[in-house]
PDB file of C-alpha atoms in Angstrom:
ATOM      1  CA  UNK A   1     110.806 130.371 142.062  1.00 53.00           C
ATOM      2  CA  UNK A   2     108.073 128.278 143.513  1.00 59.00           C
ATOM      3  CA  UNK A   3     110.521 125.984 145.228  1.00 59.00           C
ATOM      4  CA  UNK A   4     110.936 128.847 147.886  1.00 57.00           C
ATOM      5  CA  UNK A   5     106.898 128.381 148.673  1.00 59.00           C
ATOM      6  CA  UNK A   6     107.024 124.599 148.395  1.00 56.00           C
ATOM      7  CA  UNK A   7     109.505 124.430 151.094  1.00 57.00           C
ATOM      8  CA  UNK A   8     108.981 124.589 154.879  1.00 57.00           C
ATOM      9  CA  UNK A   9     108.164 127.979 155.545  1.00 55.00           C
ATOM     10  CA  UNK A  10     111.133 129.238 158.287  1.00 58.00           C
ATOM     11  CA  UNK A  11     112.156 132.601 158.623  1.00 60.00           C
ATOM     12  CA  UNK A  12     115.019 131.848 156.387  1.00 68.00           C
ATOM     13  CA  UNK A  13     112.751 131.098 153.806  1.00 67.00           C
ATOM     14  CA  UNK A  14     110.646 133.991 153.925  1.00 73.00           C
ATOM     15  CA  UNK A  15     113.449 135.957 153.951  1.00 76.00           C
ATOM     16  CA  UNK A  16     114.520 134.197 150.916  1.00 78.00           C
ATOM     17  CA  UNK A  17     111.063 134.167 149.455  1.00 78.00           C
ATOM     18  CA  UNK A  18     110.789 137.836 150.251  1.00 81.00           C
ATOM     19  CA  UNK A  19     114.779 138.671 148.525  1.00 82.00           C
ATOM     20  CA  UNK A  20     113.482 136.542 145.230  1.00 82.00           C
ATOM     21  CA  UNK A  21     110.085 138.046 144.881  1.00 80.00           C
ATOM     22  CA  UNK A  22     111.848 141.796 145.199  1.00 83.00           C
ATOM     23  CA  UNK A  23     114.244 140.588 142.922  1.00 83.00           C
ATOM     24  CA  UNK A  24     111.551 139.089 140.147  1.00 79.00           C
ATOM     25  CA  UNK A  25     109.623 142.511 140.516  1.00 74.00           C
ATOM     26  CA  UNK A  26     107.110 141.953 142.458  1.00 60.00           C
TER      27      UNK A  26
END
């Protein structure tokens, strides 16, 4: 799940990061 972080932060990706991390539980 780290790739998420490793990768360019866009608003994409903190929308992903943000879907994945509710999704883990945290």
């Amino acid at each position: 799940m780290t790739i998420t972080i490793a990768l360019p932060s866009k608003g994409r990706m903190k929308d992903d990061a943000s879907a994945i991390f509710e999704r883990a539980g945290l």
